[in-house]
Amino acid sequence: MQKNHCPLCHTNKFNYYKAGDDYLLAKCSECGMVWDNNPPANPTAIYQEDYYNNDFPKGGYSNYFQGMKINSQTFRKRLLKAEKKLSGQGLLLDVGCALGDCLEQAKDLGWDNPQGLEVSEYAVKFAQSRGLSVYQGDLFNHNFEPNSFDLIMLQDMIEHTTDPIAQLTAAYQLLKPGGWIFITTPNVGGFWHKLLGSLWYHYKPTEHLTYFSLDTIKLALEKSGFYDVESKATSNLMSLGYILNRLKYYQQILFSFLLSISQFLHLDKLVFNLWIGELEAWGKK
């Protein structure tokens, strides 16, 4: 079913533009929001076991398990930022928590019973096997009471949804007064998007359904009731092996060769702090 109204400002004024071979997106003429106006009927159906370990050139994870240690360093860095916002720790909900790496880091830092929501049955079972408090559901299907959490994290999650305002409003209701929301998502107005155009890595048909810029994510948070809203470019810790693996999308032979060389020289585990075209945003209730 086509969604021909902007998910942010709800106008029906938009233009199509090409975001890849046979991939058209809608861009709002009023606020600049970008979205897939012909999303799949069941967007969550793809989050099965092979989503976390696959050979797809784009979409999912080439090997989530291989990158867990490095991903955890990124989550730890974000949690330390959150502690500064909160002037301490509190009750945490990680929405779209995948296999629970962020929650593991929260426990290690001393957060009290951090909890997660995840739509993937496979990911929930995996996270629970690690002793984590993770429940299958989303912001509309859960057993949490309103005003329960000091921090809600939506990390690389909101771009997978078709109604971001409803998602953010639901998160707002779960936060305590004075609590914070933290979001990471691809930045459709960033340097890498401008440089790569239709080859931008974060264009993922049937998976990424809404695309935010620094301005539109701020507007979305403000429309959902948040204040003290800020947004900026953000970085991720990544291994050389992961980088080269994903660059194979652009040049298979060259980057496969470089990946093999890096593995032979044991350089594939080198870690870099990179700006890869994502943003982070904060909002207070």
mmCIF file of C-alpha atoms in Angstrom:
data_model
loop_
_atom_site.group_PDB
_atom_site.id
_atom_site.type_symbol
_atom_site.label_atom_id
_atom_site.label_comp_id
_atom_site.label_asym_id
_atom_site.label_seq_id
_atom_site.Cartn_x
_atom_site.Cartn_y
_atom_site.Cartn_z
ATOM 1 C CA MET A 1 0.000 0.000 0.000
ATOM 2 C CA GLN A 2 1.434 3.338 -1.055
ATOM 3 C CA LYS A 3 2.145 5.985 1.578
ATOM 4 C CA ASN A 4 1.820 9.254 -0.288
ATOM 5 C CA HIS A 5 1.701 11.540 2.750
ATOM 6 C CA CYS A 6 4.890 12.703 4.421
ATOM 7 C CA PRO A 7 5.407 10.694 7.633
ATOM 8 C CA LEU A 8 6.726 13.828 9.317
ATOM 9 C CA CYS A 9 4.561 16.811 8.306
ATOM 10 C CA HIS A 10 1.754 14.798 6.612
ATOM 11 C CA THR A 11 1.585 16.879 3.443
ATOM 12 C CA ASN A 12 0.909 15.057 0.173
ATOM 13 C CA LYS A 13 3.348 17.289 -1.702
ATOM 14 C CA PHE A 14 6.416 15.316 -2.700
ATOM 15 C CA ASN A 15 8.728 14.514 -5.573
ATOM 16 C CA TYR A 16 10.251 11.226 -6.602
ATOM 17 C CA TYR A 17 13.982 10.841 -7.001
ATOM 18 C CA LYS A 18 16.152 7.907 -7.905
ATOM 19 C CA ALA A 19 18.080 6.389 -5.013
ATOM 20 C CA GLY A 20 19.526 3.441 -6.904
ATOM 21 C CA ASP A 21 18.767 1.041 -9.729
ATOM 22 C CA ASP A 22 15.001 0.492 -9.758
ATOM 23 C CA TYR A 23 14.731 2.216 -6.367
ATOM 24 C CA LEU A 24 12.573 5.328 -6.084
ATOM 25 C CA LEU A 25 11.986 7.263 -2.877
ATOM 26 C CA ALA A 26 9.661 10.140 -2.052
ATOM 27 C CA LYS A 27 10.980 13.479 -0.767
ATOM 28 C CA CYS A 28 8.629 15.918 0.922
ATOM 29 C CA SER A 29 8.428 19.308 -0.799
ATOM 30 C CA GLU A 30 7.645 21.013 2.508
ATOM 31 C CA CYS A 31 10.004 19.632 5.197
ATOM 32 C CA GLY A 32 12.510 17.583 3.183
ATOM 33 C CA MET A 33 11.671 14.227 4.778
ATOM 34 C CA VAL A 34 12.609 11.204 2.656
ATOM 35 C CA TRP A 35 10.708 7.921 2.753
ATOM 36 C CA ASP A 36 9.834 4.772 0.870
ATOM 37 C CA ASN A 37 6.225 5.334 -0.163
ATOM 38 C CA ASN A 38 5.810 1.748 -1.304
ATOM 39 C CA PRO A 39 7.033 -0.216 1.738
ATOM 40 C CA PRO A 40 6.685 -3.981 2.187
ATOM 41 C CA ALA A 41 3.429 -5.196 3.712
ATOM 42 C CA ASN A 42 5.293 -6.824 6.611
ATOM 43 C CA PRO A 43 8.517 -4.843 7.224
ATOM 44 C CA THR A 44 9.603 -6.998 10.175
ATOM 45 C CA ALA A 45 9.550 -10.296 8.262
ATOM 46 C CA ILE A 46 13.204 -9.985 7.208
ATOM 47 C CA TYR A 47 14.621 -10.115 10.757
ATOM 48 C CA GLN A 48 15.351 -13.821 10.852
ATOM 49 C CA GLU A 49 18.605 -15.587 11.676
ATOM 50 C CA ASP A 50 20.142 -14.900 8.257
ATOM 51 C CA TYR A 51 19.714 -11.157 8.809
ATOM 52 C CA TYR A 52 22.581 -11.361 11.316
ATOM 53 C CA ASN A 53 24.884 -13.470 9.160
ATOM 54 C CA ASN A 54 24.650 -13.266 5.390
ATOM 55 C CA ASP A 55 26.478 -12.614 2.136
ATOM 56 C CA PHE A 56 24.207 -9.815 0.927
ATOM 57 C CA PRO A 57 26.184 -6.880 -0.500
ATOM 58 C CA LYS A 58 23.775 -4.516 1.229
ATOM 59 C CA GLY A 59 21.301 -5.124 4.029
ATOM 60 C CA GLY A 60 21.536 -6.975 7.290
ATOM 61 C CA TYR A 61 24.963 -7.884 8.650
ATOM 62 C CA SER A 62 27.716 -9.720 6.795
ATOM 63 C CA ASN A 63 28.603 -11.311 10.140
ATOM 64 C CA TYR A 64 27.151 -9.679 13.249
ATOM 65 C CA PHE A 65 28.994 -12.107 15.510
ATOM 66 C CA GLN A 66 32.381 -11.233 14.050
ATOM 67 C CA GLY A 67 31.841 -7.553 14.830
ATOM 68 C CA MET A 68 30.262 -7.898 18.265
ATOM 69 C CA LYS A 69 33.380 -6.950 20.235
ATOM 70 C CA ILE A 70 33.954 -3.781 18.213
ATOM 71 C CA ASN A 71 30.252 -2.875 18.117
ATOM 72 C CA SER A 72 30.281 -3.123 21.891
ATOM 73 C CA GLN A 73 32.945 -0.433 22.072
ATOM 74 C CA THR A 74 30.632 1.923 20.163
ATOM 75 C CA PHE A 75 27.732 1.114 22.501
ATOM 76 C CA ARG A 76 29.928 1.724 25.543
ATOM 77 C CA LYS A 77 30.924 5.128 24.196
ATOM 78 C CA ARG A 78 27.256 6.045 23.710
ATOM 79 C CA LEU A 79 26.290 4.894 27.204
ATOM 80 C CA LEU A 80 29.011 7.066 28.704
ATOM 81 C CA LYS A 81 27.564 10.032 26.810
ATOM 82 C CA ALA A 82 24.145 9.169 28.212
ATOM 83 C CA GLU A 83 25.516 9.104 31.750
ATOM 84 C CA LYS A 84 26.617 12.712 31.276
ATOM 85 C CA LYS A 85 23.134 13.660 30.047
ATOM 86 C CA LEU A 86 21.499 11.932 33.010
ATOM 87 C CA SER A 87 24.149 13.014 35.517
ATOM 88 C CA GLY A 88 24.440 9.328 36.368
ATOM 89 C CA GLN A 89 22.619 6.152 35.448
ATOM 90 C CA GLY A 90 19.004 5.057 35.562
ATOM 91 C CA LEU A 91 16.525 2.656 34.028
ATOM 92 C CA LEU A 92 17.367 1.932 30.393
ATOM 93 C CA LEU A 93 15.275 0.560 27.519
ATOM 94 C CA ASP A 94 17.077 -0.323 24.279
ATOM 95 C CA VAL A 95 14.486 -0.565 21.488
ATOM 96 C CA GLY A 96 15.579 -2.758 18.595
ATOM 97 C CA CYS A 97 18.341 -4.173 20.778
ATOM 98 C CA ALA A 98 19.289 -6.992 18.355
ATOM 99 C CA LEU A 99 21.459 -9.568 20.149
ATOM 100 C CA GLY A 100 21.873 -7.402 23.229
ATOM 101 C CA ASP A 101 25.405 -6.013 22.935
ATOM 102 C CA CYS A 102 24.429 -2.568 24.208
ATOM 103 C CA LEU A 103 22.653 -4.105 27.186
ATOM 104 C CA GLU A 104 25.748 -6.173 27.950
ATOM 105 C CA GLN A 105 27.796 -3.002 28.062
ATOM 106 C CA ALA A 106 25.201 -1.274 30.254
ATOM 107 C CA LYS A 107 25.362 -4.150 32.746
ATOM 108 C CA ASP A 108 29.148 -4.002 32.709
ATOM 109 C CA LEU A 109 29.017 -0.261 33.469
ATOM 110 C CA GLY A 110 26.686 -0.889 36.403
ATOM 111 C CA TRP A 111 23.299 0.120 35.002
ATOM 112 C CA ASP A 112 20.517 -1.502 37.020
ATOM 113 C CA ASN A 113 18.617 -4.176 35.023
ATOM 114 C CA PRO A 114 18.843 -2.621 31.528
ATOM 115 C CA GLN A 115 16.020 -3.932 29.330
ATOM 116 C CA GLY A 116 15.475 -4.439 25.636
ATOM 117 C CA LEU A 117 12.702 -4.735 23.076
ATOM 118 C CA GLU A 118 13.271 -6.586 19.817
ATOM 119 C CA VAL A 119 10.920 -7.814 17.060
ATOM 120 C CA SER A 120 13.153 -10.684 15.936
ATOM 121 C CA GLU A 121 12.350 -13.958 17.702
ATOM 122 C CA TYR A 122 15.815 -15.254 16.864
ATOM 123 C CA ALA A 123 17.544 -12.182 18.345
ATOM 124 C CA VAL A 124 15.366 -12.245 21.477
ATOM 125 C CA LYS A 125 16.203 -15.875 22.192
ATOM 126 C CA PHE A 126 19.898 -15.217 21.615
ATOM 127 C CA ALA A 127 19.894 -12.199 23.938
ATOM 128 C CA GLN A 128 17.971 -14.082 26.617
ATOM 129 C CA SER A 129 20.509 -16.922 26.416
ATOM 130 C CA ARG A 130 23.088 -14.333 27.485
ATOM 131 C CA GLY A 131 21.070 -13.618 30.624
ATOM 132 C CA LEU A 132 19.682 -10.306 29.363
ATOM 133 C CA SER A 133 16.225 -8.862 30.033
ATOM 134 C CA VAL A 134 14.989 -8.751 26.447
ATOM 135 C CA TYR A 135 11.371 -9.107 25.334
ATOM 136 C CA GLN A 136 9.874 -9.726 21.930
ATOM 137 C CA GLY A 137 7.833 -6.722 20.895
ATOM 138 C CA ASP A 138 8.077 -3.092 19.896
ATOM 139 C CA LEU A 139 7.000 0.308 21.186
ATOM 140 C CA PHE A 140 3.351 -0.605 20.575
ATOM 141 C CA ASN A 141 3.495 -4.153 21.968
ATOM 142 C CA HIS A 142 4.991 -4.464 25.441
ATOM 143 C CA ASN A 143 4.107 -4.685 29.127
ATOM 144 C CA PHE A 144 5.915 -1.578 30.377
ATOM 145 C CA GLU A 145 4.102 1.121 32.333
ATOM 146 C CA PRO A 146 4.181 4.783 31.230
ATOM 147 C CA ASN A 147 6.880 6.969 32.801
ATOM 148 C CA SER A 148 9.117 3.956 33.461
ATOM 149 C CA PHE A 149 12.524 4.782 31.964
ATOM 150 C CA ASP A 150 15.249 7.374 32.346
ATOM 151 C CA LEU A 151 16.804 6.607 28.959
ATOM 152 C CA ILE A 152 15.366 5.078 25.794
ATOM 153 C CA MET A 153 17.784 4.222 22.996
ATOM 154 C CA LEU A 154 16.759 3.760 19.342
ATOM 155 C CA GLN A 155 20.007 2.796 17.654
ATOM 156 C CA ASP A 156 19.787 2.193 13.906
ATOM 157 C CA MET A 157 16.129 1.370 14.434
ATOM 158 C CA ILE A 158 13.884 4.280 13.444
ATOM 159 C CA GLU A 159 14.849 4.090 9.753
ATOM 160 C CA HIS A 160 13.244 0.621 9.696
ATOM 161 C CA THR A 161 9.785 2.022 10.523
ATOM 162 C CA THR A 162 7.053 3.610 8.418
ATOM 163 C CA ASP A 163 5.576 5.941 11.073
ATOM 164 C CA PRO A 164 8.428 7.547 13.006
ATOM 165 C CA ILE A 165 6.210 10.088 14.803
ATOM 166 C CA ALA A 166 4.105 7.289 16.283
ATOM 167 C CA GLN A 167 7.308 5.527 17.370
ATOM 168 C CA LEU A 168 8.727 8.622 19.030
ATOM 169 C CA THR A 169 5.418 9.473 20.702
ATOM 170 C CA ALA A 170 5.244 5.959 22.147
ATOM 171 C CA ALA A 171 8.812 6.306 23.426
ATOM 172 C CA TYR A 172 7.944 9.690 24.953
ATOM 173 C CA GLN A 173 5.128 8.080 26.938
ATOM 174 C CA LEU A 174 7.482 5.462 28.371
ATOM 175 C CA LEU A 175 10.033 8.011 29.559
ATOM 176 C CA LYS A 176 9.982 9.544 33.006
ATOM 177 C CA PRO A 177 9.704 13.353 33.117
ATOM 178 C CA GLY A 178 13.269 14.564 32.655
ATOM 179 C CA GLY A 179 14.268 11.374 30.846
ATOM 180 C CA TRP A 180 16.167 11.318 27.558
ATOM 181 C CA ILE A 181 15.778 9.642 24.204
ATOM 182 C CA PHE A 182 18.873 8.806 22.154
ATOM 183 C CA ILE A 183 18.709 8.027 18.425
ATOM 184 C CA THR A 184 21.205 7.002 15.779
ATOM 185 C CA THR A 185 20.196 6.737 12.134
ATOM 186 C CA PRO A 186 21.702 7.310 8.663
ATOM 187 C CA ASN A 187 22.067 11.000 7.745
ATOM 188 C CA VAL A 188 20.494 11.578 4.345
ATOM 189 C CA GLY A 189 21.823 15.154 4.338
ATOM 190 C CA GLY A 190 25.387 14.255 5.262
ATOM 191 C CA PHE A 191 28.707 14.377 3.415
ATOM 192 C CA TRP A 192 28.749 10.724 2.366
ATOM 193 C CA HIS A 193 25.247 10.900 0.943
ATOM 194 C CA LYS A 194 26.162 13.990 -1.068
ATOM 195 C CA LEU A 195 29.357 12.354 -2.304
ATOM 196 C CA LEU A 196 27.935 8.948 -3.245
ATOM 197 C CA GLY A 197 24.457 9.920 -4.419
ATOM 198 C CA SER A 198 22.494 6.879 -5.533
ATOM 199 C CA LEU A 199 25.418 4.642 -4.480
ATOM 200 C CA TRP A 200 25.072 5.712 -0.841
ATOM 201 C CA TYR A 201 25.524 2.611 1.294
ATOM 202 C CA HIS A 202 22.555 3.334 3.581
ATOM 203 C CA TYR A 203 20.007 3.108 0.775
ATOM 204 C CA LYS A 204 18.526 -0.321 1.517
ATOM 205 C CA PRO A 205 15.286 -1.203 -0.309
ATOM 206 C CA THR A 206 12.610 -2.957 1.832
ATOM 207 C CA GLU A 207 14.800 -2.488 4.936
ATOM 208 C CA HIS A 208 15.326 1.255 5.416
ATOM 209 C CA LEU A 209 11.942 2.921 5.052
ATOM 210 C CA THR A 210 12.526 6.453 6.375
ATOM 211 C CA TYR A 211 15.620 8.627 5.893
ATOM 212 C CA PHE A 212 16.418 11.547 8.185
ATOM 213 C CA SER A 213 18.669 14.584 8.007
ATOM 214 C CA LEU A 214 19.865 16.641 10.979
ATOM 215 C CA ASP A 215 16.914 18.981 10.475
ATOM 216 C CA THR A 216 14.177 16.385 9.977
ATOM 217 C CA ILE A 217 15.172 14.287 12.998
ATOM 218 C CA LYS A 218 15.052 17.439 15.146
ATOM 219 C CA LEU A 219 11.616 18.272 13.756
ATOM 220 C CA ALA A 220 10.403 14.715 14.406
ATOM 221 C CA LEU A 221 11.523 14.859 18.044
ATOM 222 C CA GLU A 222 9.966 18.275 18.599
ATOM 223 C CA LYS A 223 6.693 17.153 17.028
ATOM 224 C CA SER A 224 6.692 14.212 19.453
ATOM 225 C CA GLY A 225 6.926 16.473 22.497
ATOM 226 C CA PHE A 226 10.663 16.487 23.226
ATOM 227 C CA TYR A 227 12.670 19.595 24.096
ATOM 228 C CA ASP A 228 16.384 20.416 24.431
ATOM 229 C CA VAL A 229 16.628 18.604 21.095
ATOM 230 C CA GLU A 230 19.985 18.360 19.384
ATOM 231 C CA SER A 231 21.326 16.450 16.398
ATOM 232 C CA LYS A 232 24.810 16.078 14.950
ATOM 233 C CA ALA A 233 26.984 13.754 12.909
ATOM 234 C CA THR A 234 28.199 10.726 14.846
ATOM 235 C CA SER A 235 31.005 8.187 14.503
ATOM 236 C CA ASN A 236 31.311 4.417 14.872
ATOM 237 C CA LEU A 237 34.207 2.171 15.815
ATOM 238 C CA MET A 238 34.841 -0.288 12.968
ATOM 239 C CA SER A 239 37.453 -2.895 12.140
ATOM 240 C CA LEU A 240 39.459 -2.769 8.927
ATOM 241 C CA GLY A 241 38.052 -6.195 8.037
ATOM 242 C CA TYR A 242 34.454 -4.978 8.347
ATOM 243 C CA ILE A 243 35.198 -1.860 6.293
ATOM 244 C CA LEU A 244 36.797 -3.803 3.456
ATOM 245 C CA ASN A 245 34.024 -6.390 3.510
ATOM 246 C CA ARG A 246 31.378 -3.715 3.024
ATOM 247 C CA LEU A 247 33.424 -1.857 0.394
ATOM 248 C CA LYS A 248 33.164 -4.975 -1.773
ATOM 249 C CA TYR A 249 29.734 -3.610 -2.704
ATOM 250 C CA TYR A 250 31.488 -0.927 -4.747
ATOM 251 C CA GLN A 251 34.382 -2.943 -6.192
ATOM 252 C CA GLN A 252 34.231 -6.691 -5.550
ATOM 253 C CA ILE A 253 37.611 -7.764 -6.926
ATOM 254 C CA LEU A 254 39.729 -4.945 -5.489
ATOM 255 C CA PHE A 255 38.320 -4.983 -1.960
ATOM 256 C CA SER A 256 38.162 -8.785 -1.770
ATOM 257 C CA PHE A 257 41.877 -8.774 -2.562
ATOM 258 C CA LEU A 258 42.610 -6.090 0.044
ATOM 259 C CA LEU A 259 40.536 -7.980 2.619
ATOM 260 C CA SER A 260 42.565 -11.149 1.988
ATOM 261 C CA ILE A 261 45.823 -9.214 2.365
ATOM 262 C CA SER A 262 44.649 -7.602 5.614
ATOM 263 C CA GLN A 263 43.697 -11.007 7.012
ATOM 264 C CA PHE A 264 47.021 -12.535 5.974
ATOM 265 C CA LEU A 265 48.916 -9.701 7.708
ATOM 266 C CA HIS A 266 46.571 -9.845 10.732
ATOM 267 C CA LEU A 267 45.554 -6.243 10.138
ATOM 268 C CA ASP A 268 41.837 -6.914 9.726
ATOM 269 C CA LYS A 269 41.249 -6.445 13.473
ATOM 270 C CA LEU A 270 42.611 -2.879 13.486
ATOM 271 C CA VAL A 271 39.932 -0.513 14.779
ATOM 272 C CA PHE A 272 39.158 2.988 13.499
ATOM 273 C CA ASN A 273 36.746 5.660 14.721
ATOM 274 C CA LEU A 274 34.936 6.659 11.529
ATOM 275 C CA TRP A 275 32.197 9.032 10.430
ATOM 276 C CA ILE A 276 30.237 6.719 8.111
ATOM 277 C CA GLY A 277 27.249 8.893 7.314
ATOM 278 C CA GLU A 278 25.155 8.547 10.469
ATOM 279 C CA LEU A 279 23.695 11.073 12.895
ATOM 280 C CA GLU A 280 22.865 11.026 16.567
ATOM 281 C CA ALA A 281 20.002 12.927 18.195
ATOM 282 C CA TRP A 282 18.898 13.605 21.756
ATOM 283 C CA GLY A 283 15.628 14.828 23.198
ATOM 284 C CA LYS A 284 14.385 15.399 26.743
ATOM 285 C CA LYS A 285 10.912 14.811 28.148
#
